[in-house]
Coordinates of C-alpha atoms in Angstrom, one line a residue:
M851 CA 76.0 105.9 -114.6
S852 CA 76.0 109.0 -112.5
L853 CA 75.8 112.1 -114.8
Q854 CA 76.5 115.6 -113.6
D855 CA 73.0 116.8 -114.5
M856 CA 71.2 113.8 -113.1
D857 CA 68.9 113.9 -110.0
S858 CA 71.1 113.6 -107.0
R859 CA 68.4 113.9 -104.3
S860 CA 69.1 111.6 -101.2
H861 CA 65.4 110.7 -100.8
I862 CA 62.7 109.9 -103.4
S863 CA 59.4 108.3 -103.3
L864 CA 58.5 105.3 -105.4
Q865 CA 55.8 107.3 -107.2
E866 CA 58.4 109.9 -108.2
Y867 CA 61.0 107.2 -109.2
C868 CA 58.4 105.5 -111.4
R869 CA 57.2 108.7 -113.3
P870 CA 57.5 108.9 -117.0
F871 CA 60.2 110.9 -118.7
I872 CA 59.5 114.7 -118.4
G873 CA 59.2 115.1 -122.2
S874 CA 57.5 111.7 -122.9
D875 CA 54.8 113.6 -124.9
N876 CA 57.3 115.7 -126.8
Q877 CA 56.9 116.0 -130.5
W878 CA 60.4 114.7 -131.8
P879 CA 62.3 116.9 -134.2
N880 CA 63.4 115.9 -137.6
L881 CA 66.2 113.3 -137.4
P882 CA 69.2 113.3 -137.7
L883 CA 69.8 116.5 -135.9
P884 CA 72.2 119.0 -137.5
T885 CA 75.8 118.9 -136.4
Q886 CA 76.4 120.9 -133.1
P887 CA 79.1 123.7 -133.0
A888 CA 80.8 121.7 -130.3
I889 CA 81.6 118.8 -132.7
E890 CA 83.3 121.2 -135.0
W891 CA 85.8 121.9 -132.3
W892 CA 86.4 118.2 -131.6
Q893 CA 86.9 117.5 -135.4
K894 CA 89.5 120.2 -135.7
W895 CA 91.2 119.2 -132.6
M896 CA 91.6 115.5 -133.6
E897 CA 92.9 116.6 -137.0
V898 CA 95.9 118.2 -135.3
T899 CA 96.4 115.9 -132.4
A900 CA 98.1 112.5 -132.6
I901 CA 96.4 109.6 -130.9
E902 CA 99.4 109.2 -128.6
Q903 CA 99.1 112.9 -127.5
Q904 CA 95.4 113.1 -127.1
Y905 CA 95.3 112.7 -123.3
E906 CA 98.1 115.3 -122.6
S907 CA 96.5 117.6 -125.1
L908 CA 92.9 117.2 -123.8
R909 CA 93.6 118.2 -120.3
Y910 CA 94.4 121.7 -121.4
F911 CA 90.8 122.0 -122.4
L912 CA 89.2 119.6 -119.8
P913 CA 91.4 120.6 -116.8
Q914 CA 89.6 118.2 -114.6
L915 CA 92.1 115.7 -116.0
W916 CA 95.0 117.4 -114.1
I917 CA 93.6 116.7 -110.8
I918 CA 94.2 113.4 -108.9
P919 CA 90.6 112.4 -107.7
H920 CA 90.2 112.9 -103.9
D921 CA 87.6 113.8 -101.3
G922 CA 86.8 117.5 -101.4
A923 CA 88.4 118.1 -104.7
C924 CA 85.7 120.2 -106.2
K925 CA 85.8 122.6 -103.4
S926 CA 89.5 123.0 -103.6
E927 CA 91.2 126.1 -104.7
I928 CA 93.1 124.3 -107.5
Y929 CA 89.8 123.0 -108.9
K930 CA 88.2 126.5 -108.7
R931 CA 91.1 128.0 -110.5
L932 CA 91.5 125.4 -113.2
V933 CA 88.0 124.2 -113.9
L934 CA 85.6 127.0 -112.8
R935 CA 87.8 129.9 -113.8
G936 CA 89.7 128.3 -116.7
E937 CA 93.1 129.7 -115.5
T938 CA 96.0 128.7 -117.8
N939 CA 99.6 127.9 -117.1
I940 CA 98.7 126.8 -113.6
E941 CA 99.8 123.3 -114.2
T942 CA 103.3 124.3 -113.3
E943 CA 102.1 124.8 -109.7
I944 CA 100.7 121.3 -109.3
K945 CA 103.3 119.2 -107.6
T946 CA 101.5 115.9 -108.4
Y947 CA 98.9 115.4 -111.1
L948 CA 96.9 112.6 -112.7
K949 CA 98.9 110.3 -114.9
L950 CA 97.4 107.3 -116.8
E951 CA 98.8 103.8 -116.2
D952 CA 98.3 103.0 -119.9
R953 CA 98.6 106.2 -121.8
L954 CA 98.7 104.5 -125.1
G955 CA 95.5 102.7 -124.2
F956 CA 93.7 106.0 -124.2
S957 CA 91.9 107.1 -127.4
I958 CA 89.1 109.4 -128.6
R959 CA 86.9 109.0 -131.7
L960 CA 83.7 110.5 -132.9
T961 CA 80.6 108.4 -133.3
D962 CA 77.3 109.3 -135.2
H963 CA 73.7 108.9 -133.7
P964 CA 70.5 110.3 -135.2
C965 CA 70.5 112.7 -132.1
G966 CA 74.0 114.0 -132.9
T967 CA 77.7 113.2 -133.1
F968 CA 79.5 112.4 -129.9
P969 CA 83.2 112.2 -128.6
V970 CA 83.9 108.7 -127.3
I971 CA 86.8 108.2 -124.9
E972 CA 88.0 104.6 -124.7
M973 CA 90.4 103.1 -122.2
K974 CA 91.9 99.6 -121.9
N975 CA 93.1 100.1 -118.3
R976 CA 90.4 99.8 -115.6
N977 CA 92.2 102.1 -113.2
D978 CA 92.6 104.7 -115.8
F979 CA 88.8 104.4 -116.6
I980 CA 87.8 105.0 -113.0
D981 CA 90.1 108.0 -112.7
V982 CA 88.8 109.7 -115.8
V983 CA 85.1 108.9 -114.9
R984 CA 85.7 110.5 -111.4
C985 CA 87.4 113.5 -112.9
L986 CA 84.7 114.2 -115.6
A987 CA 81.5 112.8 -114.2
Y988 CA 82.1 113.3 -110.5
R989 CA 84.2 116.6 -110.5
C990 CA 87.2 114.8 -109.3
E991 CA 85.7 113.3 -106.2
L992 CA 86.2 109.9 -105.0
A993 CA 82.9 108.5 -106.1
Q994 CA 82.4 104.8 -105.7
I995 CA 82.1 103.0 -109.1
Q996 CA 80.7 99.4 -109.0
S997 CA 83.1 96.9 -110.5
S998 CA 80.6 95.9 -113.3
V999 CA 80.5 99.4 -114.5
H1000 CA 82.5 100.0 -117.6
A1001 CA 80.8 103.0 -119.3
Q1002 CA 79.7 106.6 -118.6
A1003 CA 77.8 109.1 -120.5
V1004 CA 78.5 112.7 -119.2
S1005 CA 76.7 115.8 -120.0
G1006 CA 77.0 119.4 -119.0
L1007 CA 80.8 119.1 -118.8
I1008 CA 82.9 122.3 -118.5
H1009 CA 85.2 122.3 -121.5
W1010 CA 87.4 125.4 -121.9
G1011 CA 88.1 124.7 -125.4
L1012 CA 84.4 125.0 -126.3
I1013 CA 83.8 128.0 -124.0
R1014 CA 86.6 130.0 -125.6
K1015 CA 85.5 129.0 -129.2
T1016 CA 81.8 129.5 -128.8
N1017 CA 80.3 131.1 -125.6
N1018 CA 80.4 130.8 -121.8
L1019 CA 77.2 128.7 -121.9
E1020 CA 78.7 125.8 -124.2
R1021 CA 79.2 122.6 -122.4
A1022 CA 80.4 119.2 -123.6
Q1023 CA 78.8 115.9 -123.8
L1024 CA 80.9 112.8 -124.2
I1025 CA 81.0 109.0 -123.6
I1026 CA 83.7 107.1 -121.5
L1027 CA 84.2 103.5 -122.3
H1028 CA 86.3 100.7 -120.8
H1029 CA 87.4 98.0 -123.2
S1030 CA 86.1 95.0 -121.4
P1031 CA 83.2 92.4 -121.1
Y1032 CA 79.8 94.0 -120.8
S1033 CA 79.0 94.3 -117.0
S1034 CA 81.8 91.9 -116.4
L1035 CA 79.7 88.9 -117.7
P1036 CA 81.7 85.9 -118.8
A1037 CA 81.7 85.1 -122.5
S1038 CA 80.4 81.7 -121.4
S1039 CA 77.0 83.3 -120.4
I1040 CA 76.5 84.7 -123.9
P1041 CA 74.3 82.8 -126.4
G1042 CA 76.5 81.5 -129.3
K1043 CA 79.5 81.1 -127.0
P1044 CA 81.7 83.8 -128.5
T1045 CA 85.4 83.9 -127.9
N1046 CA 86.6 86.2 -125.2
D1047 CA 88.0 88.8 -127.8
E1048 CA 84.6 88.4 -129.7
W1049 CA 82.7 89.0 -126.6
V1050 CA 84.7 92.2 -125.8
E1051 CA 84.0 93.7 -129.2
I1052 CA 80.2 92.7 -128.9
S1053 CA 80.4 94.4 -125.6
Q1054 CA 81.8 97.6 -127.0
R1055 CA 79.0 97.9 -129.5
W1056 CA 76.3 97.1 -126.8
R1057 CA 77.8 99.8 -124.3
L1058 CA 78.3 102.5 -126.8
E1059 CA 74.7 102.1 -128.0
H1060 CA 73.7 102.0 -124.4
E1061 CA 75.3 105.4 -123.6
L1062 CA 74.2 106.9 -126.8
T1063 CA 70.7 106.0 -125.9
H1064 CA 71.1 107.9 -122.6
L1065 CA 72.1 111.0 -124.5
A1066 CA 69.3 110.5 -126.9
T1067 CA 66.8 110.5 -124.2
Q1068 CA 68.2 113.7 -122.9
R1069 CA 67.8 115.5 -126.2
L1070 CA 64.4 113.9 -127.2
V1071 CA 62.6 113.6 -124.0
G1072 CA 64.4 116.0 -121.7
E1073 CA 66.4 114.0 -119.4
M1074 CA 68.6 110.9 -118.6
R1075 CA 68.3 109.6 -115.1
L1076 CA 69.9 107.3 -112.5
N1077 CA 66.9 104.9 -112.8
L1078 CA 66.3 101.4 -113.6
F1079 CA 63.9 102.2 -116.3
D1080 CA 66.5 104.3 -118.1
E1081 CA 68.8 101.3 -117.9
L1082 CA 66.1 98.9 -119.5
V1083 CA 65.6 101.4 -122.2
A1084 CA 69.4 101.8 -122.9
D1085 CA 70.1 98.1 -122.5
A1086 CA 67.3 97.1 -125.0
L1087 CA 68.9 99.3 -127.6
G1088 CA 72.5 98.3 -126.6
M1089 CA 71.8 94.6 -126.6
L1090 CA 70.0 94.8 -129.9
K1091 CA 72.9 96.6 -131.4
G1092 CA 75.5 94.1 -130.1
L1093 CA 73.7 90.8 -130.1
K1094 CA 70.8 91.4 -132.5
F1095 CA 68.2 90.3 -129.8
F1096 CA 67.0 91.3 -126.4
S1097 CA 67.3 88.9 -123.5
A1098 CA 65.6 89.6 -120.2
E1099 CA 67.8 87.0 -118.5
L1100 CA 71.1 88.7 -119.8
F1101 CA 69.6 92.1 -118.7
R1102 CA 69.0 90.7 -115.2
Q1103 CA 72.5 89.3 -114.9
G1104 CA 74.0 92.4 -116.2
L1105 CA 72.3 94.6 -113.6
G1106 CA 73.3 92.1 -110.9
L1107 CA 69.8 91.1 -109.9
N1108 CA 68.7 87.6 -108.7
N1109 CA 65.7 85.9 -109.9
D1110 CA 63.9 87.0 -106.7
A1111 CA 64.8 90.6 -107.5
S1112 CA 67.4 90.7 -104.7
T1113 CA 70.6 92.4 -105.5
R1114 CA 74.0 91.1 -105.7
P1115 CA 76.7 93.2 -103.8
T1116 CA 78.9 94.0 -106.9
G1117 CA 75.8 94.7 -109.2
R1118 CA 75.7 97.9 -111.0
V1119 CA 72.0 98.0 -109.9
H1120 CA 73.0 99.8 -106.8
T1121 CA 74.0 102.9 -108.8
Y1122 CA 70.3 103.1 -109.9
L1123 CA 68.6 102.8 -106.6
K1124 CA 70.1 105.7 -104.8
G1125 CA 67.5 107.7 -103.0
L1126 CA 65.0 104.8 -102.5
N1127 CA 64.4 103.0 -99.3
E1128 CA 64.8 99.3 -99.0
N1129 CA 61.2 98.4 -99.6
D1130 CA 60.8 100.6 -102.6
S1131 CA 64.1 99.5 -103.9
K1132 CA 62.8 95.9 -103.9
T1133 CA 59.6 96.9 -105.6
A1134 CA 61.6 98.8 -108.3
C1135 CA 63.7 95.8 -109.0
Q1136 CA 60.6 93.6 -109.2
Y1137 CA 59.1 96.2 -111.6
V1138 CA 62.2 96.3 -114.0
L1139 CA 62.4 92.4 -114.2
Q1140 CA 58.7 92.3 -115.1
R1141 CA 59.1 95.1 -117.7
A1142 CA 62.1 93.2 -119.2
N1143 CA 60.1 90.0 -119.6
E1144 CA 57.4 91.8 -121.2
L1145 CA 59.7 93.6 -123.5
E1146 CA 61.4 90.3 -124.6
I1147 CA 58.0 88.7 -125.3
L1148 CA 56.7 91.7 -127.3
L1149 CA 60.0 91.9 -129.5
E1150 CA 60.0 88.2 -130.2
K1151 CA 56.4 88.2 -131.3
G1152 CA 57.2 91.2 -133.5
V1153 CA 54.4 93.2 -131.7
I1154 CA 56.7 96.1 -131.3
A1155 CA 59.4 96.9 -133.8
N1156 CA 63.1 96.5 -133.0
E1157 CA 64.1 99.3 -135.3
R1158 CA 66.4 101.7 -133.3
L1159 CA 64.2 105.0 -133.3
T1160 CA 60.9 103.2 -133.4
L1161 CA 61.7 101.2 -130.3
L1162 CA 63.1 104.2 -128.6
R1163 CA 60.0 106.3 -129.2
Y1164 CA 57.9 103.3 -127.9
L1165 CA 60.0 102.8 -124.6
T1166 CA 60.2 106.5 -123.8
K1167 CA 56.2 106.5 -123.5
Q1168 CA 56.3 103.6 -121.0
K1169 CA 56.5 103.6 -117.2
L1170 CA 58.5 101.3 -114.8
D1171 CA 55.3 100.5 -112.8
Q1172 CA 53.0 99.8 -115.7
P1173 CA 53.0 96.7 -118.0
F1174 CA 54.3 97.3 -121.5
V1175 CA 51.3 97.2 -124.0
A1176 CA 51.6 97.1 -127.8
N1177 CA 49.3 100.0 -128.7
K1178 CA 50.9 102.7 -126.5
C1179 CA 53.4 104.3 -128.8

């Protein structure tokens, strides 16, 4: 998941890539956190907006959704006027604007987490998901999105409803989900052999918890990163939520890694290796497979607890290039 406030440097050393979370030693606040002012806006907006009108209404507050993604979009005059300056009534000047292929397949709900309440956008159409992710997470640019990516957490999002209601510094956080099998894995690969419909429902629980975990690390330890370790943390919590267990093998398959740590062309793993050279990328992939196997063993033996926040606290104190040990929490 590429996030607007994530590190976007083109070159990064393996040492920097493997560093711990910047706030790994933070003292956590009392949880659950109080409701943020932004959520009050969402609650009121949802009360007065019918589900079938949510998309049309939302783009008056998230004007990114007017713009058809294209190269150079974020530098265009229309982007500057709509998104950066929040000009209104400009939509009449747009000859062509973004339309969903399945408008009725678009919906928004609020979900609770100990770190806050978050808006969740869900879409059934894959092309709609890609367009909305590009608009909201990539400033309307034509970013490449791997075919196995079906979710996106976004932070630091310009939202003119919040800005006008609260202050110029207020920004939105939200989650975008595509209603589909997790990482495009087939139901036949899942223990218990769920039906296709059951697997999609499991997938939605898994990916929602995964994205909530990314937002939680931002609030609790200061950041969410394009990083394989962050994916392991989020997938551990997500898989436990969806399947009630953590499998290093499913984690490997979902990332798109082979057993020898080589990558598959369509794997979402490529999203998290940006900035690393080829040798360091291979090393990082080897590390994450090792950590995943260690995590599975520790959880199976009950050496570390699988309770949501206890496990999150434990994992945020670990590092990608160091073995997981039971007493480091």
